[in-house]
Amino acid sequence: MSGLAWAAHQLGASVTGSDRSDSTYLERLRAAGVAVTVGHDPENLPEGAEVIVSTAISEDNPELVAARQQGLTVKHRSELLAELCSARRQIAVAGTHGKTTTTGMLTFALRELGEEPSFFIGGELPGFGPEGAAANSGWGDGEWVVVEADESDGSFLTLDPEIAVITNIEMDHHARWDNLAELRDAFHDFASKARAVILPREDTGLAASLDSGSREITPFDLTGPGPGELGLSVPGAHNRLNARAAIGALVAAGFREEEVVDALRGFTGVKRRQEFKGECDGAKVYDDYAHHPTEVAAALGALREFGPDRLIAAFQPHLYSRTKIFSQQFGAALAEADEILVLDVYPAREEPVGPLEGVSGLDVLRAAADRAGGKPAYWAPDLEAAERILRSRAGAGSIIATLGAGDVTRLSDRLVS
């Protein structure tokens, strides 16, 4: 939402907004001259405004109720996103994992190639905001817009991309999608609008269903497109896959493969994606948004490439529903670390009631301990306890990774402060 507000402001719209709590996103909007408030109140609604809401806004939200009573136009965020993106040639990146980094890679490479892309990313790209700050959106003068396409609520289907990138397809948002077949059908519908589709080489079924004489299909894997060695600045097999997808997309956009590869070498990542935060008593601290077992395994595998003496994983599960479904898989992924710390679940929008009653981070810790072969495993009920434990385990030659989509990022800040 903050990214849409910033882009609309750049385009000259009169923008106001509100959120339930303050954040760095609101601070940046205020600094740019956007009128934002903390708390939802009907008084926040300007006369005649077009009201944009996210999926997180319930129907009983006081501002939304007032907007409907006043007969104001109400749109979902995806509708405004699609409206803005329709003004540019679109590269849309969808997938269960890797879409934020791949969107960041594409945006970075386009700028390195002399373009001035517009972009909408589900993370913050360093150096792309005012005065070199990080930004999750921007409106450029170039012909391309790069947009992260969110499948979690089905809103990616509102986009109309010229080039569609699918990084991978795996079940994650079980509240929205009943099964993998339904999810794959949605990805098919998303990609079928594009003239060019970049997708995993292993997904021959989707490629076959999309194949037509007028649509360009580019498969990617760890061997291509691109040369054997990419020389990336970011570690991990998953990032090498992300880069291959980005190369395929930009070649489909008309750029030469070798110049795209050169442009990507300077990409250093997106905030909260293997982000180096600093040191704690000699240990290097990295922060990552990983909140799915596949992502946890990928993040730890990438950090292993740095060759630490010890890799300490501090994981905060996100959502009771996801924890219940994936506790065993989370345990298996975390067991690849040398030491494991698990915090309790970050609930976000959920309550541990009904079928979720009794679910906790202890389910993940037990699963990890069962698979860890006697490696140290710690329970931390809160960030304060986690900080104490991690400080006692930190040391030269080790890496501490804070992992999760909740407020565990604050733990990394505390460790390096």
Short mmCIF file of C-alpha atoms in Angstrom, two decimals:
data_model
loop_
_atom_site.label_atom_id
_atom_site.label_comp_id
_atom_site.label_asym_id
_atom_site.label_seq_id
_atom_site.Cartn_x
_atom_site.Cartn_y
_atom_site.Cartn_z
CA MET A 1 0.00 0.00 0.00
CA SER A 2 2.81 2.42 0.83
CA GLY A 3 4.35 1.71 -2.56
CA LEU A 4 1.12 2.57 -4.34
CA ALA A 5 0.79 5.75 -2.28
CA TRP A 6 4.32 6.82 -3.20
CA ALA A 7 3.84 6.12 -6.91
CA ALA A 8 0.51 7.96 -7.01
CA HIS A 9 2.15 10.90 -5.22
CA GLN A 10 4.96 10.91 -7.80
CA LEU A 11 2.33 11.04 -10.53
CA GLY A 12 0.79 14.16 -9.00
CA ALA A 13 -2.23 12.72 -7.22
CA SER A 14 -3.38 14.15 -3.89
CA VAL A 15 -2.74 11.20 -1.58
CA THR A 16 -3.78 10.61 2.02
CA GLY A 17 -3.77 7.39 4.00
CA SER A 18 -3.94 5.68 7.35
CA ASP A 19 -2.61 2.59 9.07
CA ARG A 20 -3.32 1.00 12.42
CA SER A 21 0.23 1.61 13.67
CA ASP A 22 3.19 3.78 12.80
CA SER A 23 6.09 2.44 10.75
CA THR A 24 9.10 3.47 8.72
CA TYR A 25 6.85 3.31 5.65
CA LEU A 26 4.59 6.00 7.09
CA GLU A 27 7.59 8.05 8.14
CA ARG A 28 8.92 8.06 4.58
CA LEU A 29 5.56 9.05 3.14
CA ARG A 30 5.30 11.93 5.61
CA ALA A 31 8.79 13.07 4.68
CA ALA A 32 7.70 13.12 1.04
CA GLY A 33 4.69 15.29 1.85
CA VAL A 34 2.00 12.61 1.90
CA ALA A 35 -0.63 13.12 4.62
CA VAL A 36 -0.77 9.86 6.58
CA THR A 37 -2.28 9.20 9.99
CA VAL A 38 -2.15 6.44 12.59
CA GLY A 39 -5.53 4.93 13.34
CA HIS A 40 -8.62 4.42 11.20
CA ASP A 41 -11.25 7.14 11.52
CA PRO A 42 -13.99 8.33 9.12
CA GLU A 43 -12.64 11.84 9.60
CA ASN A 44 -9.57 10.77 7.61
CA LEU A 45 -11.60 10.55 4.38
CA PRO A 46 -11.24 13.57 2.07
CA GLU A 47 -14.36 14.64 0.23
CA GLY A 48 -14.76 12.86 -3.09
CA ALA A 49 -11.76 10.60 -2.56
CA GLU A 50 -11.17 7.32 -4.35
CA VAL A 51 -10.60 4.83 -1.53
CA ILE A 52 -8.02 2.07 -1.94
CA VAL A 53 -8.06 -0.89 0.48
CA SER A 54 -5.85 -3.92 0.95
CA THR A 55 -6.95 -7.48 1.62
CA ALA A 56 -6.13 -6.91 5.30
CA ILE A 57 -8.93 -4.34 5.66
CA SER A 58 -12.14 -5.89 7.01
CA GLU A 59 -15.61 -4.83 5.90
CA ASP A 60 -16.31 -3.29 9.31
CA ASN A 61 -13.33 -0.95 9.12
CA PRO A 62 -14.72 2.49 10.07
CA GLU A 63 -13.16 4.27 7.10
CA LEU A 64 -14.41 1.66 4.66
CA VAL A 65 -17.91 1.74 6.17
CA ALA A 66 -17.97 5.54 5.89
CA ALA A 67 -16.67 5.44 2.32
CA ARG A 68 -19.48 3.12 1.25
CA GLN A 69 -22.08 5.23 3.08
CA GLN A 70 -20.81 8.33 1.28
CA GLY A 71 -20.95 6.59 -2.09
CA LEU A 72 -17.20 6.95 -2.65
CA THR A 73 -15.43 4.74 -5.17
CA VAL A 74 -13.76 1.84 -3.36
CA LYS A 75 -11.08 -0.23 -5.06
CA HIS A 76 -8.85 -3.08 -3.99
CA ARG A 77 -5.14 -2.28 -4.06
CA SER A 78 -4.70 -4.71 -6.97
CA GLU A 79 -7.07 -2.63 -9.10
CA LEU A 80 -5.03 0.53 -8.62
CA LEU A 81 -1.83 -1.43 -9.21
CA ALA A 82 -3.19 -2.78 -12.49
CA GLU A 83 -4.38 0.69 -13.49
CA LEU A 84 -0.95 2.23 -12.91
CA CYS A 85 0.92 -0.61 -14.60
CA SER A 86 -1.29 -0.39 -17.69
CA ALA A 87 0.51 2.85 -18.56
CA ARG A 88 3.77 0.97 -19.17
CA ARG A 89 5.06 -2.21 -20.78
CA GLN A 90 4.82 -4.74 -17.97
CA ILE A 91 7.13 -7.42 -16.66
CA ALA A 92 5.20 -9.20 -13.88
CA VAL A 93 6.91 -11.65 -11.54
CA ALA A 94 4.82 -14.30 -9.79
CA GLY A 95 5.74 -17.38 -7.79
CA THR A 96 5.60 -18.83 -4.30
CA HIS A 97 9.26 -18.05 -3.60
CA GLY A 98 11.79 -15.63 -5.04
CA LYS A 99 9.49 -13.08 -6.63
CA THR A 100 10.67 -10.14 -4.51
CA THR A 101 14.34 -10.77 -5.27
CA THR A 102 13.65 -11.46 -8.95
CA THR A 103 11.62 -8.25 -9.22
CA GLY A 104 14.50 -6.43 -7.55
CA MET A 105 17.01 -7.98 -9.95
CA LEU A 106 14.96 -6.91 -12.96
CA THR A 107 14.55 -3.36 -11.67
CA PHE A 108 18.25 -3.06 -10.85
CA ALA A 109 19.35 -4.48 -14.20
CA LEU A 110 17.04 -2.18 -16.17
CA ARG A 111 18.52 0.85 -14.45
CA GLU A 112 22.04 -0.43 -15.09
CA LEU A 113 21.07 -0.84 -18.75
CA GLY A 114 20.19 2.85 -18.96
CA GLU A 115 16.44 2.51 -18.54
CA GLU A 116 14.36 4.40 -15.98
CA PRO A 117 11.93 1.69 -14.91
CA SER A 118 8.87 2.02 -12.74
CA PHE A 119 8.63 -0.73 -10.13
CA PHE A 120 6.46 -2.21 -7.40
CA ILE A 121 8.22 -4.67 -5.08
CA GLY A 122 7.13 -6.53 -1.96
CA GLY A 123 10.39 -5.54 -0.29
CA GLU A 124 12.74 -2.58 -0.22
CA LEU A 125 15.39 -2.11 -2.89
CA PRO A 126 18.41 -0.18 -1.58
CA GLY A 127 19.40 2.91 -3.53
CA PHE A 128 16.11 3.36 -5.39
CA GLY A 129 14.39 5.85 -3.11
CA PRO A 130 14.86 9.58 -2.52
CA GLU A 131 18.48 10.50 -1.77
CA GLY A 132 19.61 6.91 -2.26
CA ALA A 133 17.31 5.41 0.36
CA ALA A 134 15.64 2.02 -0.04
CA ALA A 135 12.25 1.96 -1.76
CA ASN A 136 9.49 -0.52 -2.52
CA SER A 137 8.17 1.44 -5.50
CA GLY A 138 9.09 4.17 -7.91
CA TRP A 139 7.70 5.80 -11.03
CA GLY A 140 10.28 6.27 -13.73
CA ASP A 141 10.21 7.85 -17.17
CA GLY A 142 11.16 4.65 -19.00
CA GLU A 143 8.83 2.40 -20.95
CA TRP A 144 8.97 -0.58 -18.55
CA VAL A 145 7.31 -1.29 -15.23
CA VAL A 146 8.44 -4.28 -13.17
CA VAL A 147 5.78 -5.51 -10.76
CA GLU A 148 5.71 -8.22 -8.13
CA ALA A 149 2.52 -10.19 -8.76
CA ASP A 150 0.95 -11.49 -5.55
CA GLU A 151 -0.82 -14.85 -5.66
CA SER A 152 -1.68 -14.92 -1.95
CA ASP A 153 -5.14 -13.42 -2.48
CA GLY A 154 -5.46 -14.02 -6.22
CA SER A 155 -4.89 -10.35 -7.00
CA PHE A 156 -2.16 -11.11 -9.54
CA LEU A 157 -4.92 -11.99 -11.97
CA THR A 158 -5.79 -8.29 -12.36
CA LEU A 159 -2.47 -7.60 -14.11
CA ASP A 160 -1.99 -7.71 -17.87
CA PRO A 161 1.73 -8.38 -18.38
CA GLU A 162 3.61 -8.36 -21.64
CA ILE A 163 6.21 -10.63 -20.04
CA ALA A 164 5.21 -13.02 -17.24
CA VAL A 165 7.81 -14.61 -14.97
CA ILE A 166 6.89 -17.61 -12.80
CA THR A 167 9.66 -18.48 -10.36
CA ASN A 168 8.01 -21.62 -8.94
CA ILE A 169 4.61 -22.90 -7.80
CA GLU A 170 4.12 -24.43 -4.36
CA MET A 171 1.29 -24.40 -1.82
CA ASP A 172 1.61 -21.71 0.84
CA HIS A 173 -1.57 -19.66 1.24
CA HIS A 174 -3.95 -22.44 2.21
CA ALA A 175 -6.72 -20.05 3.25
CA ARG A 176 -7.01 -18.84 -0.37
CA TRP A 177 -6.21 -21.93 -2.43
CA ASP A 178 -7.80 -25.31 -1.69
CA ASN A 179 -5.18 -27.38 -3.48
CA LEU A 180 -2.21 -27.23 -5.81
CA ALA A 181 -4.31 -27.88 -8.91
CA GLU A 182 -6.43 -24.79 -8.22
CA LEU A 183 -3.30 -22.72 -7.65
CA ARG A 184 -1.69 -23.96 -10.86
CA ASP A 185 -4.83 -23.06 -12.80
CA ALA A 186 -4.54 -19.50 -11.47
CA PHE A 187 -0.90 -19.28 -12.55
CA HIS A 188 -1.92 -20.53 -15.98
CA ASP A 189 -4.52 -17.77 -16.23
CA PHE A 190 -1.93 -15.20 -15.14
CA ALA A 191 0.64 -16.31 -17.70
CA SER A 192 -1.80 -16.82 -20.56
CA LYS A 193 -2.16 -13.04 -20.95
CA ALA A 194 1.53 -12.56 -21.77
CA ARG A 195 3.32 -12.69 -25.12
CA ALA A 196 6.39 -14.17 -23.37
CA VAL A 197 6.52 -16.47 -20.35
CA ILE A 198 9.60 -17.34 -18.30
CA LEU A 199 9.10 -20.44 -16.16
CA PRO A 200 11.03 -23.30 -14.51
CA ARG A 201 12.36 -25.85 -16.99
CA GLU A 202 11.03 -28.66 -14.81
CA ASP A 203 7.43 -27.43 -15.17
CA THR A 204 6.82 -29.06 -18.52
CA GLY A 205 3.09 -29.36 -17.84
CA LEU A 206 2.56 -25.62 -17.51
CA ALA A 207 4.81 -24.95 -20.49
CA ALA A 208 2.81 -27.35 -22.64
CA SER A 209 -0.51 -25.83 -21.60
CA LEU A 210 0.74 -22.33 -22.49
CA ASP A 211 2.47 -23.26 -25.73
CA SER A 212 1.10 -21.56 -28.80
CA GLY A 213 2.51 -20.20 -32.00
CA SER A 214 2.31 -16.60 -30.79
CA ARG A 215 3.67 -17.02 -27.26
CA GLU A 216 7.38 -17.18 -26.48
CA ILE A 217 8.19 -19.75 -23.75
CA THR A 218 11.60 -19.51 -22.06
CA PRO A 219 12.45 -22.22 -19.52
CA PHE A 220 15.14 -21.61 -16.91
CA ASP A 221 17.19 -23.71 -14.51
CA LEU A 222 20.61 -23.50 -12.86
CA THR A 223 22.33 -23.89 -16.24
CA GLY A 224 20.55 -21.20 -18.24
CA PRO A 225 19.71 -18.89 -19.77
CA GLY A 226 23.03 -17.14 -19.46
CA PRO A 227 26.63 -18.38 -19.24
CA GLY A 228 27.79 -21.14 -16.92
CA GLU A 229 29.09 -18.71 -14.30
CA LEU A 230 27.03 -15.61 -13.53
CA GLY A 231 29.39 -13.94 -11.06
CA LEU A 232 26.56 -12.75 -8.82
CA SER A 233 27.15 -10.74 -5.66
CA VAL A 234 24.39 -12.63 -3.79
CA PRO A 235 24.88 -16.24 -2.65
CA GLY A 236 22.63 -19.27 -2.94
CA ALA A 237 21.29 -21.63 -5.57
CA HIS A 238 17.88 -19.97 -5.25
CA ASN A 239 19.40 -16.61 -6.19
CA ARG A 240 21.12 -18.16 -9.17
CA LEU A 241 17.71 -19.43 -10.26
CA ASN A 242 16.20 -15.98 -9.70
CA ALA A 243 18.91 -14.48 -11.87
CA ARG A 244 18.34 -17.01 -14.67
CA ALA A 245 14.65 -16.05 -14.67
CA ALA A 246 15.53 -12.34 -14.78
CA ILE A 247 17.93 -12.91 -17.67
CA GLY A 248 15.22 -14.76 -19.60
CA ALA A 249 12.75 -11.93 -19.03
CA LEU A 250 15.08 -9.17 -20.16
CA VAL A 251 16.19 -11.09 -23.23
CA ALA A 252 12.49 -11.46 -24.07
CA ALA A 253 12.23 -7.68 -23.60
CA GLY A 254 14.87 -7.17 -26.29
CA PHE A 255 18.12 -6.78 -24.34
CA ARG A 256 21.27 -8.72 -25.16
CA GLU A 257 22.03 -11.62 -22.83
CA GLU A 258 25.62 -10.60 -22.15
CA GLU A 259 24.69 -7.04 -21.16
CA VAL A 260 21.98 -8.33 -18.81
CA VAL A 261 24.43 -10.69 -17.12
CA ASP A 262 26.90 -7.83 -16.65
CA ALA A 263 24.16 -5.63 -15.20
CA LEU A 264 23.10 -8.25 -12.66
CA ARG A 265 26.59 -8.69 -11.21
CA GLY A 266 26.23 -5.50 -9.19
CA PHE A 267 22.95 -6.51 -7.57
CA THR A 268 23.45 -6.85 -3.81
CA GLY A 269 19.96 -7.86 -2.76
CA VAL A 270 16.71 -6.59 -1.31
CA LYS A 271 16.22 -5.70 2.33
CA ARG A 272 15.22 -8.67 4.51
CA ARG A 273 16.48 -11.13 1.88
CA GLN A 274 19.78 -12.41 3.33
CA GLU A 275 20.40 -8.87 4.44
CA PHE A 276 23.68 -8.40 6.32
CA LYS A 277 22.86 -6.36 9.42
CA GLY A 278 26.23 -6.18 11.19
CA GLU A 279 28.10 -8.12 13.86
CA CYS A 280 27.32 -9.36 17.36
CA ASP A 281 30.38 -10.30 19.43
CA GLY A 282 32.21 -11.39 16.30
CA ALA A 283 29.28 -13.24 14.72
CA LYS A 284 27.89 -11.94 11.43
CA VAL A 285 24.13 -11.33 11.61
CA TYR A 286 21.86 -11.81 8.60
CA ASP A 287 18.13 -11.20 8.41
CA ASP A 288 15.77 -12.99 6.04
CA TYR A 289 12.03 -12.96 5.37
CA ALA A 290 11.95 -16.76 4.96
CA HIS A 291 8.59 -18.01 6.25
CA HIS A 292 8.06 -21.25 4.29
CA PRO A 293 10.13 -24.44 4.70
CA THR A 294 11.52 -24.15 1.18
CA GLU A 295 12.61 -20.58 1.88
CA VAL A 296 14.20 -21.46 5.22
CA ALA A 297 16.19 -24.25 3.58
CA ALA A 298 17.27 -21.95 0.74
CA ALA A 299 18.35 -19.16 3.09
CA LEU A 300 20.42 -21.48 5.28
CA GLY A 301 21.95 -23.15 2.22
CA ALA A 302 22.98 -19.77 0.84
CA LEU A 303 24.58 -18.69 4.13
CA ARG A 304 26.50 -21.99 4.21
CA GLU A 305 28.31 -20.79 1.09
CA PHE A 306 30.10 -18.21 3.27
CA GLY A 307 31.77 -21.11 5.10
CA PRO A 308 30.92 -20.24 8.73
CA ASP A 309 32.33 -22.28 11.59
CA ARG A 310 28.81 -22.33 13.04
CA LEU A 311 25.48 -21.43 11.50
CA ILE A 312 22.87 -20.46 14.10
CA ALA A 313 19.26 -20.24 12.90
CA ALA A 314 16.77 -18.14 14.87
CA PHE A 315 13.32 -18.79 13.41
CA GLN A 316 9.96 -17.19 14.19
CA PRO A 317 7.02 -19.09 12.65
CA HIS A 318 4.44 -16.87 10.92
CA LEU A 319 0.72 -17.68 11.26
CA TYR A 320 -0.72 -20.53 13.32
CA SER A 321 -2.23 -22.12 10.22
CA ARG A 322 1.09 -22.25 8.39
CA THR A 323 2.84 -23.56 11.51
CA LYS A 324 0.30 -26.35 11.91
CA ILE A 325 0.61 -27.46 8.30
CA PHE A 326 4.40 -27.19 7.96
CA SER A 327 5.84 -27.81 11.45
CA GLN A 328 7.60 -31.03 10.40
CA GLN A 329 8.98 -29.48 7.22
CA PHE A 330 10.18 -26.43 9.15
CA GLY A 331 11.94 -28.78 11.56
CA ALA A 332 13.69 -30.59 8.72
CA ALA A 333 14.87 -27.32 7.18
CA LEU A 334 16.13 -25.88 10.47
CA ALA A 335 17.98 -29.09 11.32
CA GLU A 336 20.53 -28.16 8.66
CA ALA A 337 21.82 -25.38 10.94
CA ASP A 338 24.44 -26.09 13.60
CA GLU A 339 22.33 -24.53 16.34
CA ILE A 340 18.61 -23.81 16.33
CA LEU A 341 16.49 -21.28 18.18
CA VAL A 342 12.73 -21.09 17.72
CA LEU A 343 10.44 -18.30 18.90
CA ASP A 344 6.72 -18.52 19.37
CA VAL A 345 4.36 -17.93 16.46
CA TYR A 346 3.88 -14.43 15.09
CA PRO A 347 0.09 -14.51 14.76
CA ALA A 348 -0.49 -11.60 12.36
CA ARG A 349 -4.22 -11.80 11.60
CA GLU A 350 -4.89 -15.18 13.29
CA GLU A 351 -5.97 -16.41 16.72
CA PRO A 352 -5.09 -19.86 18.15
CA VAL A 353 -8.70 -20.98 18.41
CA GLY A 354 -10.73 -23.81 16.94
CA PRO A 355 -8.56 -26.08 14.80
CA LEU A 356 -5.53 -23.88 15.58
CA GLU A 357 -5.85 -24.22 19.35
CA GLY A 358 -2.63 -25.45 20.94
CA VAL A 359 -0.43 -24.68 17.93
CA SER A 360 2.84 -22.98 18.93
CA GLY A 361 6.45 -22.56 17.99
CA LEU A 362 7.23 -25.52 20.25
CA ASP A 363 5.82 -27.76 17.51
CA VAL A 364 8.56 -26.53 15.20
CA LEU A 365 11.26 -26.76 17.87
CA ARG A 366 10.38 -30.37 18.68
CA ALA A 367 10.41 -31.29 15.00
CA ALA A 368 13.80 -29.61 14.55
CA ALA A 369 15.28 -31.26 17.65
CA ASP A 370 14.07 -34.68 16.48
CA ARG A 371 16.01 -34.24 13.23
CA ALA A 372 19.03 -32.33 14.47
CA GLY A 373 20.98 -35.29 15.82
CA GLY A 374 21.75 -33.75 19.19
CA LYS A 375 22.60 -30.25 17.94
CA PRO A 376 21.78 -27.47 20.42
CA ALA A 377 18.15 -26.37 20.15
CA TYR A 378 16.67 -23.51 22.17
CA TRP A 379 13.18 -22.21 22.94
CA ALA A 380 12.69 -18.45 23.20
CA PRO A 381 9.19 -17.30 24.17
CA ASP A 382 9.97 -13.70 23.16
CA LEU A 383 12.57 -11.47 21.51
CA GLU A 384 14.25 -10.61 24.83
CA ALA A 385 14.89 -14.27 25.62
CA ALA A 386 16.09 -14.89 22.08
CA GLU A 387 18.56 -12.01 22.31
CA ARG A 388 20.01 -13.32 25.58
CA ILE A 389 20.49 -16.81 24.18
CA LEU A 390 21.99 -15.66 20.89
CA ARG A 391 24.43 -13.28 22.57
CA SER A 392 25.64 -16.17 24.71
CA ARG A 393 26.23 -18.27 21.58
CA ALA A 394 27.74 -15.59 19.32
CA GLY A 395 31.40 -15.72 18.45
CA ALA A 396 33.95 -15.07 15.74
CA GLY A 397 33.52 -17.26 12.67
CA SER A 398 29.81 -17.87 13.24
CA ILE A 399 26.72 -16.61 11.43
CA ILE A 400 23.41 -15.85 13.10
CA ALA A 401 20.39 -15.88 10.79
CA THR A 402 17.10 -14.37 11.93
CA LEU A 403 14.33 -15.88 9.84
CA GLY A 404 10.62 -15.12 9.53
CA ALA A 405 7.95 -12.76 8.21
CA GLY A 406 7.00 -11.29 11.59
CA ASP A 407 8.83 -8.93 13.91
CA VAL A 408 11.88 -11.19 14.21
CA THR A 409 13.70 -8.58 12.12
CA ARG A 410 13.78 -6.49 15.32
CA LEU A 411 15.89 -9.24 16.86
CA SER A 412 18.60 -8.73 14.25
CA ASP A 413 18.55 -4.99 14.98
CA ARG A 414 18.93 -5.63 18.70
CA LEU A 415 21.82 -8.03 18.18
CA VAL A 416 23.89 -5.54 16.20
CA SER A 417 22.99 -2.44 18.22
#
